[in-house]
CSV table of N, CA and C in Angstrom, one decimal:
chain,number,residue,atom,x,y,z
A,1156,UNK,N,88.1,85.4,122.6
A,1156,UNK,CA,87.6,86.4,121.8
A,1156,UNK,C,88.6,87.1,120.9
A,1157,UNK,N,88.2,87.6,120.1
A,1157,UNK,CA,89.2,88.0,118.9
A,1157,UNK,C,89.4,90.3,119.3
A,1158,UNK,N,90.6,90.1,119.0
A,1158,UNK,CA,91.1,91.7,119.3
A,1158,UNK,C,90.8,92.4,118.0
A,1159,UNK,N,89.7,93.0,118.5
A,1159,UNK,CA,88.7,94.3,117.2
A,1159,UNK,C,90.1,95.6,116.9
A,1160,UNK,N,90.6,94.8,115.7
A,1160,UNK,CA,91.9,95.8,114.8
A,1160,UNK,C,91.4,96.0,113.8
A,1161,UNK,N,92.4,96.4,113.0
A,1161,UNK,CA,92.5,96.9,111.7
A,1161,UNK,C,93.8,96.8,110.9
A,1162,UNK,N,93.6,96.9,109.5
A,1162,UNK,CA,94.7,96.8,108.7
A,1162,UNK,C,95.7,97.4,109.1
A,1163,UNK,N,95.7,98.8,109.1
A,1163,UNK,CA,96.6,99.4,109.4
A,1163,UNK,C,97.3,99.0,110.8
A,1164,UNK,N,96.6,98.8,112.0
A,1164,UNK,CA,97.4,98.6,113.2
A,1164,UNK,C,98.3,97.1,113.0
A,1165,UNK,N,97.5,96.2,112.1
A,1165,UNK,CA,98.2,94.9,111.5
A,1165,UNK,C,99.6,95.0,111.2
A,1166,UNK,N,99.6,96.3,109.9
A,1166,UNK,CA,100.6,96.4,109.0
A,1166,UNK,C,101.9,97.5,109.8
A,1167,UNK,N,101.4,98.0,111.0
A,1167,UNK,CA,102.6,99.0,111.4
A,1167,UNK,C,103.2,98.2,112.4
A,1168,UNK,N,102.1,97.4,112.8
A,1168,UNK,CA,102.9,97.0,114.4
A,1168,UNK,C,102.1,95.4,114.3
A,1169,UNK,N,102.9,94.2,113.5
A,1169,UNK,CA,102.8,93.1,113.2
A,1169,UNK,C,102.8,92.1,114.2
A,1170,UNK,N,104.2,92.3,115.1
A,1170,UNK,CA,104.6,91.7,115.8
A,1170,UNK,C,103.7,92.1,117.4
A,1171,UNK,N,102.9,93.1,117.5
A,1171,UNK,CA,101.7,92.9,118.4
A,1171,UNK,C,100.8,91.6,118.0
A,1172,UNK,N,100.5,92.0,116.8
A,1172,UNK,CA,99.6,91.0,116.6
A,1172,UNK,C,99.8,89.5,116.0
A,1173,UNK,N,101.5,89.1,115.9
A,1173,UNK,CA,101.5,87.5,115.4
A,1173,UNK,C,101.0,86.5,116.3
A,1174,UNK,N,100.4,85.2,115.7
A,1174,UNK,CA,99.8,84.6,116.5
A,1174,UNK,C,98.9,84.8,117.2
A,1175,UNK,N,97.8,86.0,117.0
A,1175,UNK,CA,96.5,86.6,117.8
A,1175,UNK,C,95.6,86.2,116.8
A,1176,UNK,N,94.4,85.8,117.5
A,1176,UNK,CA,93.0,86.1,117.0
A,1176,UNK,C,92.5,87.4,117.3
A,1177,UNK,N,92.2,87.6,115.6
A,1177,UNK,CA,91.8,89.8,115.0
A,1177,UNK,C,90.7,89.6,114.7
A,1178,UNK,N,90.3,90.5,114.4
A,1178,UNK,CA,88.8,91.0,113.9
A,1178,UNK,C,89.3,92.4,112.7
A,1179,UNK,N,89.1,92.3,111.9
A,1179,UNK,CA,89.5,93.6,111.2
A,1179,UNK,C,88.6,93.4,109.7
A,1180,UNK,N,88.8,94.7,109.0
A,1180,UNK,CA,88.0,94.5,107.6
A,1180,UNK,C,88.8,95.1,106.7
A,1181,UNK,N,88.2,94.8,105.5
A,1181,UNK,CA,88.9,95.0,104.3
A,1181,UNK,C,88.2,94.6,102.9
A,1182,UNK,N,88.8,95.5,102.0
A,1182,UNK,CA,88.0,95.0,100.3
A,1182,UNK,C,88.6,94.0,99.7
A,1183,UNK,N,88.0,92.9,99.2
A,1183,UNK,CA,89.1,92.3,98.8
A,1183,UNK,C,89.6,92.8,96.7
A,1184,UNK,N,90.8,92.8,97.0
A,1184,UNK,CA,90.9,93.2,95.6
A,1184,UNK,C,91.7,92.5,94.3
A,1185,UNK,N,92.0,91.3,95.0
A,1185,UNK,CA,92.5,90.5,94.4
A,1185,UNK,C,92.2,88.5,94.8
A,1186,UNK,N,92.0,87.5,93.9
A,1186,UNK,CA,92.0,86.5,94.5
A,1186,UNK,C,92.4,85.6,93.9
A,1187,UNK,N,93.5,84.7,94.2
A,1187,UNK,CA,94.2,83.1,93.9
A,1187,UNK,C,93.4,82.2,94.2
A,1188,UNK,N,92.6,81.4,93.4
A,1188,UNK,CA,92.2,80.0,93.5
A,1188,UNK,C,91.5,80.1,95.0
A,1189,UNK,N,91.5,79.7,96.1
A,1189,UNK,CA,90.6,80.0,97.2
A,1189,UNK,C,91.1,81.3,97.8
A,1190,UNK,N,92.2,81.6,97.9
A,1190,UNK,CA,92.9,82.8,98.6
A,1190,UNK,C,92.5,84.3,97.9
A,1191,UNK,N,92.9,84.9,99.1
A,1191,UNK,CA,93.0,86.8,98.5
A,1191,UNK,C,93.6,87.5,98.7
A,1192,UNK,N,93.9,88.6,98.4
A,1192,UNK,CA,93.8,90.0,99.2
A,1192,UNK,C,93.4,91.1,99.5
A,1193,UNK,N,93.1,91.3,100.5
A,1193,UNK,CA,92.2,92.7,101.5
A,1193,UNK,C,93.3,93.6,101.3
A,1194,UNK,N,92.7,95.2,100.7
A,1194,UNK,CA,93.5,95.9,101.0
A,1194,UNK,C,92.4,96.9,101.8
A,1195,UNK,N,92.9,98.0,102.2
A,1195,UNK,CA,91.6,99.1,103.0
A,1195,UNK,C,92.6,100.7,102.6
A,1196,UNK,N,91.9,101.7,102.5
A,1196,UNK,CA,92.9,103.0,102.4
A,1196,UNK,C,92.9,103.7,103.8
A,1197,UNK,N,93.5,104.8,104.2
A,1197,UNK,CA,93.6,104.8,105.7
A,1197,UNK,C,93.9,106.8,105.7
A,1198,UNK,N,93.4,107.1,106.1
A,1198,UNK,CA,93.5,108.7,105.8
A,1198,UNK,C,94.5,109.3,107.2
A,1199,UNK,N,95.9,110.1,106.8
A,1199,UNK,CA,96.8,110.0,107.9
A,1199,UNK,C,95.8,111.6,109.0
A,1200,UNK,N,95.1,111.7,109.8
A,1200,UNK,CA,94.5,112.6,110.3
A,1200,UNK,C,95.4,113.9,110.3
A,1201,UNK,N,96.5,113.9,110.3
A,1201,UNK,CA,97.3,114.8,110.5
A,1201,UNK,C,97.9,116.1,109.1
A,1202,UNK,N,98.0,114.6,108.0
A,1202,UNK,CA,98.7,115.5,106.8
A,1202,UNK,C,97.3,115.3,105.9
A,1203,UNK,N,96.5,114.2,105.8
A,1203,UNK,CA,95.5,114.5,105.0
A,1203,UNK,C,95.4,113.3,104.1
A,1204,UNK,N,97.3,113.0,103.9
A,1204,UNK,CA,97.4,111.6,102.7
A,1204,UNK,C,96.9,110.4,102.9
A,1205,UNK,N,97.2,109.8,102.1
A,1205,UNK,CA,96.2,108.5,102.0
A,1205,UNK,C,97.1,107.5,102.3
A,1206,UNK,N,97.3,106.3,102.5
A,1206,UNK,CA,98.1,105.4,102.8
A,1206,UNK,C,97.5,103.9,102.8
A,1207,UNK,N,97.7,103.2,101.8
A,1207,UNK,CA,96.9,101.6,101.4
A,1207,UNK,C,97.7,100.4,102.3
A,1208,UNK,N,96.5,99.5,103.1
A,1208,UNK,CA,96.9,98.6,103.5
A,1208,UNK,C,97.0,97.2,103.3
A,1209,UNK,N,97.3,96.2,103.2
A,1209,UNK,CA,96.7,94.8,102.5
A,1209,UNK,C,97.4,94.0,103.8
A,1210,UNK,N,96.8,92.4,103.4
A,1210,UNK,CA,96.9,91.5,103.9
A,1210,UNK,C,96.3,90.6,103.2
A,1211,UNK,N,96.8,88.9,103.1
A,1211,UNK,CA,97.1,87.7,102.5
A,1211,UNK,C,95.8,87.3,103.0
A,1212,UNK,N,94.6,86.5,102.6
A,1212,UNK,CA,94.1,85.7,103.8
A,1212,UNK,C,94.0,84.3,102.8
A,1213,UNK,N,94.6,83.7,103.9
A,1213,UNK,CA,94.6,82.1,103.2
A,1213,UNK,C,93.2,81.3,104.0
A,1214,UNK,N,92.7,81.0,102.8
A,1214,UNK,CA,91.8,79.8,103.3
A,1214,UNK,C,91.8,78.6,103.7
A,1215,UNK,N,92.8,78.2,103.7
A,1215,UNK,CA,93.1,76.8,103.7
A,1215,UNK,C,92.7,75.9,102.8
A,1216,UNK,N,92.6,76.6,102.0
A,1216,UNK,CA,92.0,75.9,101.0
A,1216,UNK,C,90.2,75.4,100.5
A,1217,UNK,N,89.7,76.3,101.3
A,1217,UNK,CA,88.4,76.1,101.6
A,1217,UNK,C,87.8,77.2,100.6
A,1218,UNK,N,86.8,77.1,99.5
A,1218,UNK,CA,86.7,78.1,99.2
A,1218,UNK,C,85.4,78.5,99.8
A,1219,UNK,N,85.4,79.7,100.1
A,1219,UNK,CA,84.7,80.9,101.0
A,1219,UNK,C,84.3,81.9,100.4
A,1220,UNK,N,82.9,82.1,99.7
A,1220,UNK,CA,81.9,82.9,98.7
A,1220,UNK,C,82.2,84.2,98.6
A,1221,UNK,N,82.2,84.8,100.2
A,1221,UNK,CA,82.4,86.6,100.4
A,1221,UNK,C,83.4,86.6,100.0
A,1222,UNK,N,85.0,85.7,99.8
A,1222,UNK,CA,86.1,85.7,100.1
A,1222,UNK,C,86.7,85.8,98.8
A,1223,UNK,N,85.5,85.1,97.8
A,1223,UNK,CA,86.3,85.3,96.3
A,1223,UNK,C,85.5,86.2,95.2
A,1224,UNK,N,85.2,87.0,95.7
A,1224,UNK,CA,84.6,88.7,94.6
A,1224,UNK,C,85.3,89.5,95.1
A,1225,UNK,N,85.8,90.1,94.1
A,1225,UNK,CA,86.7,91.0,93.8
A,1225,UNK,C,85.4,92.6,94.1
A,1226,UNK,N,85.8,93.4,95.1
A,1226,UNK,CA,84.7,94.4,95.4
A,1226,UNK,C,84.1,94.1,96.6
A,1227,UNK,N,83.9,93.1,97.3
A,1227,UNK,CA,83.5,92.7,98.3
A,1227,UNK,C,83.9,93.3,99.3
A,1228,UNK,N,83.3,94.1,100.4
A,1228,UNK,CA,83.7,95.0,101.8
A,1228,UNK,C,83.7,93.6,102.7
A,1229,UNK,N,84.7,93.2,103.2
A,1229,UNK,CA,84.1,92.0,104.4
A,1229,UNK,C,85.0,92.3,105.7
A,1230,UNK,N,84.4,91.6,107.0
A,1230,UNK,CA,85.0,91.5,108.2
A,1230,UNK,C,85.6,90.1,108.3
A,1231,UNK,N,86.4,90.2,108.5
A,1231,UNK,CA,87.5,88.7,108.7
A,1231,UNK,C,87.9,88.0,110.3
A,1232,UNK,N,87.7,87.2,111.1
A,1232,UNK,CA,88.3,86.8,112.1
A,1232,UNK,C,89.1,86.0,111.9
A,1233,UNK,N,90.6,86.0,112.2
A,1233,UNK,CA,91.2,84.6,112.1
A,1233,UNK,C,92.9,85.5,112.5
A,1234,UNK,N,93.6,84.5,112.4
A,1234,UNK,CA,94.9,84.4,113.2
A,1234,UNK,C,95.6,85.1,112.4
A,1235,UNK,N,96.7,86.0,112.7
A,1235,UNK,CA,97.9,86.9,112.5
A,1235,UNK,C,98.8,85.9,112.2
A,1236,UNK,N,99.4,84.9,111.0
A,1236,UNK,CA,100.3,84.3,111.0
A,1236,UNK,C,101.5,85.2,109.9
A,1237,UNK,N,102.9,84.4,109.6
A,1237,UNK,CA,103.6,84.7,108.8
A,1237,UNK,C,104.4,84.1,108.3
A,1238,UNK,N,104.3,83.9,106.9
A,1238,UNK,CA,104.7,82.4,105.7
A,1238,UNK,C,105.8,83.5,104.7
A,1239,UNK,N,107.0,82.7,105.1
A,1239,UNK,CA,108.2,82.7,104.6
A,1239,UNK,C,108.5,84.8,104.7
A,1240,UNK,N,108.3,85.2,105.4
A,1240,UNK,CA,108.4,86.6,106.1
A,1240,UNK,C,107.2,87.5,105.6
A,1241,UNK,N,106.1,86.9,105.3
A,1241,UNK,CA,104.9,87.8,104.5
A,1241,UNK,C,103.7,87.7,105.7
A,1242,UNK,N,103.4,88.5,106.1
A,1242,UNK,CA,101.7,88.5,107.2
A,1242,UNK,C,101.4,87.9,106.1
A,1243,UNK,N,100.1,87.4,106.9
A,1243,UNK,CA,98.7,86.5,106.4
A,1243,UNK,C,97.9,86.4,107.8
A,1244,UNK,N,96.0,86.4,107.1
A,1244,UNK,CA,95.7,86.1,108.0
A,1244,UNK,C,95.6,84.5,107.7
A,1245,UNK,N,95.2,83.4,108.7
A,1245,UNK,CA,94.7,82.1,108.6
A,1245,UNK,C,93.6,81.6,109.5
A,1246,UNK,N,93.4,80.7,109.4
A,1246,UNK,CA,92.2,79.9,110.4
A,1246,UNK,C,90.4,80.8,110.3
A,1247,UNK,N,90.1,81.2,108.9
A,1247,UNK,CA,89.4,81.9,108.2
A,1247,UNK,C,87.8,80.8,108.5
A,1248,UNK,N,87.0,81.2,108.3
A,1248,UNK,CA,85.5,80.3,108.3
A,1248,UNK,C,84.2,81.3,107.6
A,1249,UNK,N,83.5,80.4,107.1
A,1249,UNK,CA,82.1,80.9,106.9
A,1249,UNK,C,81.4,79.7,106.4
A,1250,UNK,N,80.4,79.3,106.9
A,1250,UNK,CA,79.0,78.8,106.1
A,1250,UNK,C,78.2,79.7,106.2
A,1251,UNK,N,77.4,79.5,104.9
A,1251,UNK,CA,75.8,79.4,104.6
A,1251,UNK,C,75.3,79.7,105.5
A,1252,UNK,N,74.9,78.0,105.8
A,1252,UNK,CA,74.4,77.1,106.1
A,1252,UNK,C,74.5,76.8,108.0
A,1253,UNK,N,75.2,77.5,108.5
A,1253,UNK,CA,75.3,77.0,109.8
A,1253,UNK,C,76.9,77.9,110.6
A,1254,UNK,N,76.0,79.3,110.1
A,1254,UNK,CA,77.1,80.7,110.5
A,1254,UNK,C,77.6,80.6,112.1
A,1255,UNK,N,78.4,81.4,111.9
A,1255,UNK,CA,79.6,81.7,113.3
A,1255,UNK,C,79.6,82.7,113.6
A,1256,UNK,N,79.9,83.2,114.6
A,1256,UNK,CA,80.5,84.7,115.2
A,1256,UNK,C,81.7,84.9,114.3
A,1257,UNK,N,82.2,83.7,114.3
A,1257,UNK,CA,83.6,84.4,113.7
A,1257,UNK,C,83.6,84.4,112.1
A,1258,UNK,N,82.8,83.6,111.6
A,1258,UNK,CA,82.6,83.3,110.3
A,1258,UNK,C,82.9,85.0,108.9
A,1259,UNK,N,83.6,85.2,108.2
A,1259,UNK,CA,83.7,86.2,107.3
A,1259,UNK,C,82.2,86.8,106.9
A,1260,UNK,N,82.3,87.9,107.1
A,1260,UNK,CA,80.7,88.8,107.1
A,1260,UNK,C,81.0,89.5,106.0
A,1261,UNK,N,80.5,89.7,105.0
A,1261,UNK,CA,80.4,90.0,103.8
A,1261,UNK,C,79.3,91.7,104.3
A,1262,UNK,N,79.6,93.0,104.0
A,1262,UNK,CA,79.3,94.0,105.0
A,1262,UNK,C,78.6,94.9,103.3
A,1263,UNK,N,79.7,94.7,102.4
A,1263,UNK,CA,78.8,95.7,101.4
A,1263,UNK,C,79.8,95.0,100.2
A,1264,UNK,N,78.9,95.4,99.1
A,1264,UNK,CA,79.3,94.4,97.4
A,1264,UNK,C,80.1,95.7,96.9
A,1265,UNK,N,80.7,95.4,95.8
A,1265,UNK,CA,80.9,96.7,94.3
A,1265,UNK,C,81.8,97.5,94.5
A,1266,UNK,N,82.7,97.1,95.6
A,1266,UNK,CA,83.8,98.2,96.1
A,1266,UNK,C,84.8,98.2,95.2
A,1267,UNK,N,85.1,99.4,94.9
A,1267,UNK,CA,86.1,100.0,93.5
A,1267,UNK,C,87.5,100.1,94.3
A,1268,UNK,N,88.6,99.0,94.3
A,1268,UNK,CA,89.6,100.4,94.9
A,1268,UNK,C,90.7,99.7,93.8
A,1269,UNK,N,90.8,101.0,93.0
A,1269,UNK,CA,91.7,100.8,91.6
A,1269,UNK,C,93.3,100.6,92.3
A,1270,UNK,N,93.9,100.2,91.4
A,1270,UNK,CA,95.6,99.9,91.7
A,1270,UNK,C,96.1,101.3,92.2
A,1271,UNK,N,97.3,101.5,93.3
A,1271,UNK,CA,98.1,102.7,93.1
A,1271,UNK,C,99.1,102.3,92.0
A,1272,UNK,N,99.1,103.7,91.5
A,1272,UNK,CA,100.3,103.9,90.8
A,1272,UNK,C,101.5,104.5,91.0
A,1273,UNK,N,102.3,103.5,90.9
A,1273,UNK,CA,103.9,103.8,91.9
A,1273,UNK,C,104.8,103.6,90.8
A,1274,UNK,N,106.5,104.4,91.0
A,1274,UNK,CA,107.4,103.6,90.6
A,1274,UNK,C,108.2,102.5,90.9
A,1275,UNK,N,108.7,101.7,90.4
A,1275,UNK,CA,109.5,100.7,90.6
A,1275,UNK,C,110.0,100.9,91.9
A,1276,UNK,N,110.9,102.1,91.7
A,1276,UNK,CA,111.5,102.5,93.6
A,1276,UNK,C,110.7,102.1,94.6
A,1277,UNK,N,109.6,103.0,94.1
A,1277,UNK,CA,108.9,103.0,95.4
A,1277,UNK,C,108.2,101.4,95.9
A,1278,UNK,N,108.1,100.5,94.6
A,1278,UNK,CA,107.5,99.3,94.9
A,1278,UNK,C,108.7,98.7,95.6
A,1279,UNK,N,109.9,99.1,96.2
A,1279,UNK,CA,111.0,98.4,97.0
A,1279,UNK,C,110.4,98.5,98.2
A,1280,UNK,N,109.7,99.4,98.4
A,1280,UNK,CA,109.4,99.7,99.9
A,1280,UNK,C,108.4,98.8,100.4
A,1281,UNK,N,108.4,97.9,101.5
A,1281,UNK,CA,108.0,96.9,102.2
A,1281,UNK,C,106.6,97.0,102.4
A,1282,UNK,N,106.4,98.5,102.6
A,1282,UNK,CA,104.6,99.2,102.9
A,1282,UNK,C,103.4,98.5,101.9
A,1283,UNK,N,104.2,98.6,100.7
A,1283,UNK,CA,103.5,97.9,99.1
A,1283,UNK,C,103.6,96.7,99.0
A,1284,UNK,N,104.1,95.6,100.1
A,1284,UNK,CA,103.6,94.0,100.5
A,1284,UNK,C,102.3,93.9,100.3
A,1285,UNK,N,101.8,93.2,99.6
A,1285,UNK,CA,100.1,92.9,99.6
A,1285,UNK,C,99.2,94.0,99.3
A,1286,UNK,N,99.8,94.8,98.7
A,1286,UNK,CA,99.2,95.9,98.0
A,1286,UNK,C,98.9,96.3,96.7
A,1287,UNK,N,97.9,96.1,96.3
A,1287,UNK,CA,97.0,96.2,94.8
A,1287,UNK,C,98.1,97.5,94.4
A,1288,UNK,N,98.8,97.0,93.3
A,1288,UNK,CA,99.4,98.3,92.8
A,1288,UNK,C,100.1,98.0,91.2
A,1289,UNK,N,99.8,99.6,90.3
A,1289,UNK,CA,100.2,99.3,89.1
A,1289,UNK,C,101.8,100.4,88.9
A,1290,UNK,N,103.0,99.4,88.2
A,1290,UNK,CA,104.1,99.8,87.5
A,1290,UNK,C,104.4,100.6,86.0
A,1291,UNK,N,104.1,101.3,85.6
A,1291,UNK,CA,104.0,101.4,84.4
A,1291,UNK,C,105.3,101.6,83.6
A,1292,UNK,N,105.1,100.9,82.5
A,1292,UNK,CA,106.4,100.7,81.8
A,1292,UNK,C,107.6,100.3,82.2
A,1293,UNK,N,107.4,98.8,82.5
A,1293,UNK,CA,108.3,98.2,83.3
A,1293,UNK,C,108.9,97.2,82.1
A,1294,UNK,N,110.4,97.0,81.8
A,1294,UNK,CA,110.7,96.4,81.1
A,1294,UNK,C,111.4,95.0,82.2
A,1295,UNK,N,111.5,94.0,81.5
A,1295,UNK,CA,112.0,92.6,82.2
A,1295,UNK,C,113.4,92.9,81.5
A,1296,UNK,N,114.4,92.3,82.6
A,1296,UNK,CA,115.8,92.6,82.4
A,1296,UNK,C,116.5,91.4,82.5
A,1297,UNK,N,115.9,90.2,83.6
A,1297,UNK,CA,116.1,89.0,83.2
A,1297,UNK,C,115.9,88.0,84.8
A,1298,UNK,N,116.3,86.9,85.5
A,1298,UNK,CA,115.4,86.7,86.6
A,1298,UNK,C,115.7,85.3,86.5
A,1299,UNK,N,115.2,84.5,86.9
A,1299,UNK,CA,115.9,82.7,87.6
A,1299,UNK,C,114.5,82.5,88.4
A,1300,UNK,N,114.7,81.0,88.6
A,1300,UNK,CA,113.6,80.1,88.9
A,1300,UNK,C,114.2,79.1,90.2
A,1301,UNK,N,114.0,79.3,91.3
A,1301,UNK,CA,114.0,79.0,92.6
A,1301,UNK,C,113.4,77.4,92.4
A,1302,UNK,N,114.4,76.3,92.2
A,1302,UNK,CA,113.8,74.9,92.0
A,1302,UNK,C,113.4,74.6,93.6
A,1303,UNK,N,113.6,75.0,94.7
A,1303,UNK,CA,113.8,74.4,96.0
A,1303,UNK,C,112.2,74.8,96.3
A,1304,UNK,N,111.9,76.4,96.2
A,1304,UNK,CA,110.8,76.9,96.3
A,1304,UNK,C,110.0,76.9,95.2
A,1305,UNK,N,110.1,75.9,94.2
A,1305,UNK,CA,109.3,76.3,93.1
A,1305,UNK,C,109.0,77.9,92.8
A,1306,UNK,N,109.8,78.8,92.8
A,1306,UNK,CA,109.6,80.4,92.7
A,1306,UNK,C,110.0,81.0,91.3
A,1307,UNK,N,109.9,81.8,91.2
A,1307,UNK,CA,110.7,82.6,90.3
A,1307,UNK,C,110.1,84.0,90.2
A,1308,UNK,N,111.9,85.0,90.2
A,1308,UNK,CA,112.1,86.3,90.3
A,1308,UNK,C,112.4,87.0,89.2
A,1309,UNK,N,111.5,88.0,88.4
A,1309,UNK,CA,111.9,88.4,87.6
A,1309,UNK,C,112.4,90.0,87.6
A,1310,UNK,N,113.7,90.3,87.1
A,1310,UNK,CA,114.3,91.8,87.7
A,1310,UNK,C,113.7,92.5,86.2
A,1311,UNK,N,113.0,93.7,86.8
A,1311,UNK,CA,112.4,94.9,85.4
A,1311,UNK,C,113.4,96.2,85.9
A,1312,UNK,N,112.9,96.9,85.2
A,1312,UNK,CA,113.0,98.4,85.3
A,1312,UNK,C,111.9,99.3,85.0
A,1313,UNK,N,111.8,100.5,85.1
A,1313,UNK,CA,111.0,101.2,84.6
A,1313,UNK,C,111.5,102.1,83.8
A,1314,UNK,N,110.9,103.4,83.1
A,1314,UNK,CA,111.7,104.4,82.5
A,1314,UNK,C,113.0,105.3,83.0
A,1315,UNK,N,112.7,105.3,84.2
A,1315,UNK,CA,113.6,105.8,85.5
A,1315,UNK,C,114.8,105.3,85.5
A,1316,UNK,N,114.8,103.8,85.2
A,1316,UNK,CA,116.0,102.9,85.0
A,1316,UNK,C,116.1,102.7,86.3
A,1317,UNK,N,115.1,102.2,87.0
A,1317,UNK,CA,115.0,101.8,88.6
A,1317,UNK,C,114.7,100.7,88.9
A,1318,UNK,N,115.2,99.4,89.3
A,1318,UNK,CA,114.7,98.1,89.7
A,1318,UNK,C,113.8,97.8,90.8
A,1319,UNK,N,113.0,96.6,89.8
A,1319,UNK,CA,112.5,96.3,91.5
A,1319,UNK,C,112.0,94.7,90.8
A,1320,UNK,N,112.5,93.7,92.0
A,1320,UNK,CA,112.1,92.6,91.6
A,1320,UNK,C,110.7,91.6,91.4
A,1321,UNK,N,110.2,91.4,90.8
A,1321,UNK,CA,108.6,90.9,90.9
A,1321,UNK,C,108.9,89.3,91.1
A,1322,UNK,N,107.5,88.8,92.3
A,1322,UNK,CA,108.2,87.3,92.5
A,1322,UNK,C,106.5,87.1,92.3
């Protein structure tokens, strides 16, 4: 059976959950070709602030209906893995046609959650991994192309004159 979490307990305390089957939800607010990302906002009970969570979910290549609208509220079951130091979830499912317990449950449509707006600094901070978020007035300063990883890093700045590298 899958351990009924959440983004946040995901994203604070990872290494509880690598290699577990979760249960957790999330909007998805972004999507690559079959893949996404779930982010959820999380209200700290104490000070009041808000705090955004995300996570990767790879399909395996399968593409998965709930999994690629952007607004979609859904519940996800599948494994706590981690690809080249980044959480993801994997081992994702859903048919139609011949549903699962574990299968992605599509829970509510039209979900709005706009980009945060951060500086460059603060986009250094690890929290903003998989997190829908906008830079404003970021100039490109210059960056290289990773032939081994097929990658490439490009260094900006913002008005601040603060770096932060986008990959």
């Amino acid at each position: 059976a899958a351990i009924l979490t959440s983004l946040k307990e995901i994203c604070e305390d990872p290494d509880t959950y690598l290699d577990s089957k979760v249960y957790l939800e999330g909007i998805v607010v972004k999507t690559i070709a079959t893949d996404a990302y779930i982010n959820l906002d999380f209200e700290d009970e104490e000070t009041g602030d808000i705090q955004r969570y995300g996570l990767f979910i790879f399909s395996g290549y399968r593409s998965y209906g709930p999994l690629l609208t952007i607004g979609n509220f859904i519940g996800l079951t599948g494994t706590i893995t981690s690809f080249n130091g980044n959480l993801q979830m994997t081992n994702v499912t859903y048919s139609p046609y011949y549903p699962s317990d574990d299968d992605i449950k599509l829970i509510e449509k039209n979900h709005v959650l706009n980009p945060l707006v951060i500086t460059a600094e603060e986009g250094n901070d690890e929290k903003y991994i998989n997190v829908i978020v906008t830079i404003n007035n970021l100039h490109g300063t210059g960056g290289y192309k990773d032939t081994e990883t097929d990658s490439m890093t490009i260094y900006c700045v913002d008005d601040l004159n603060k770096e932060i590298k986008l990959r």
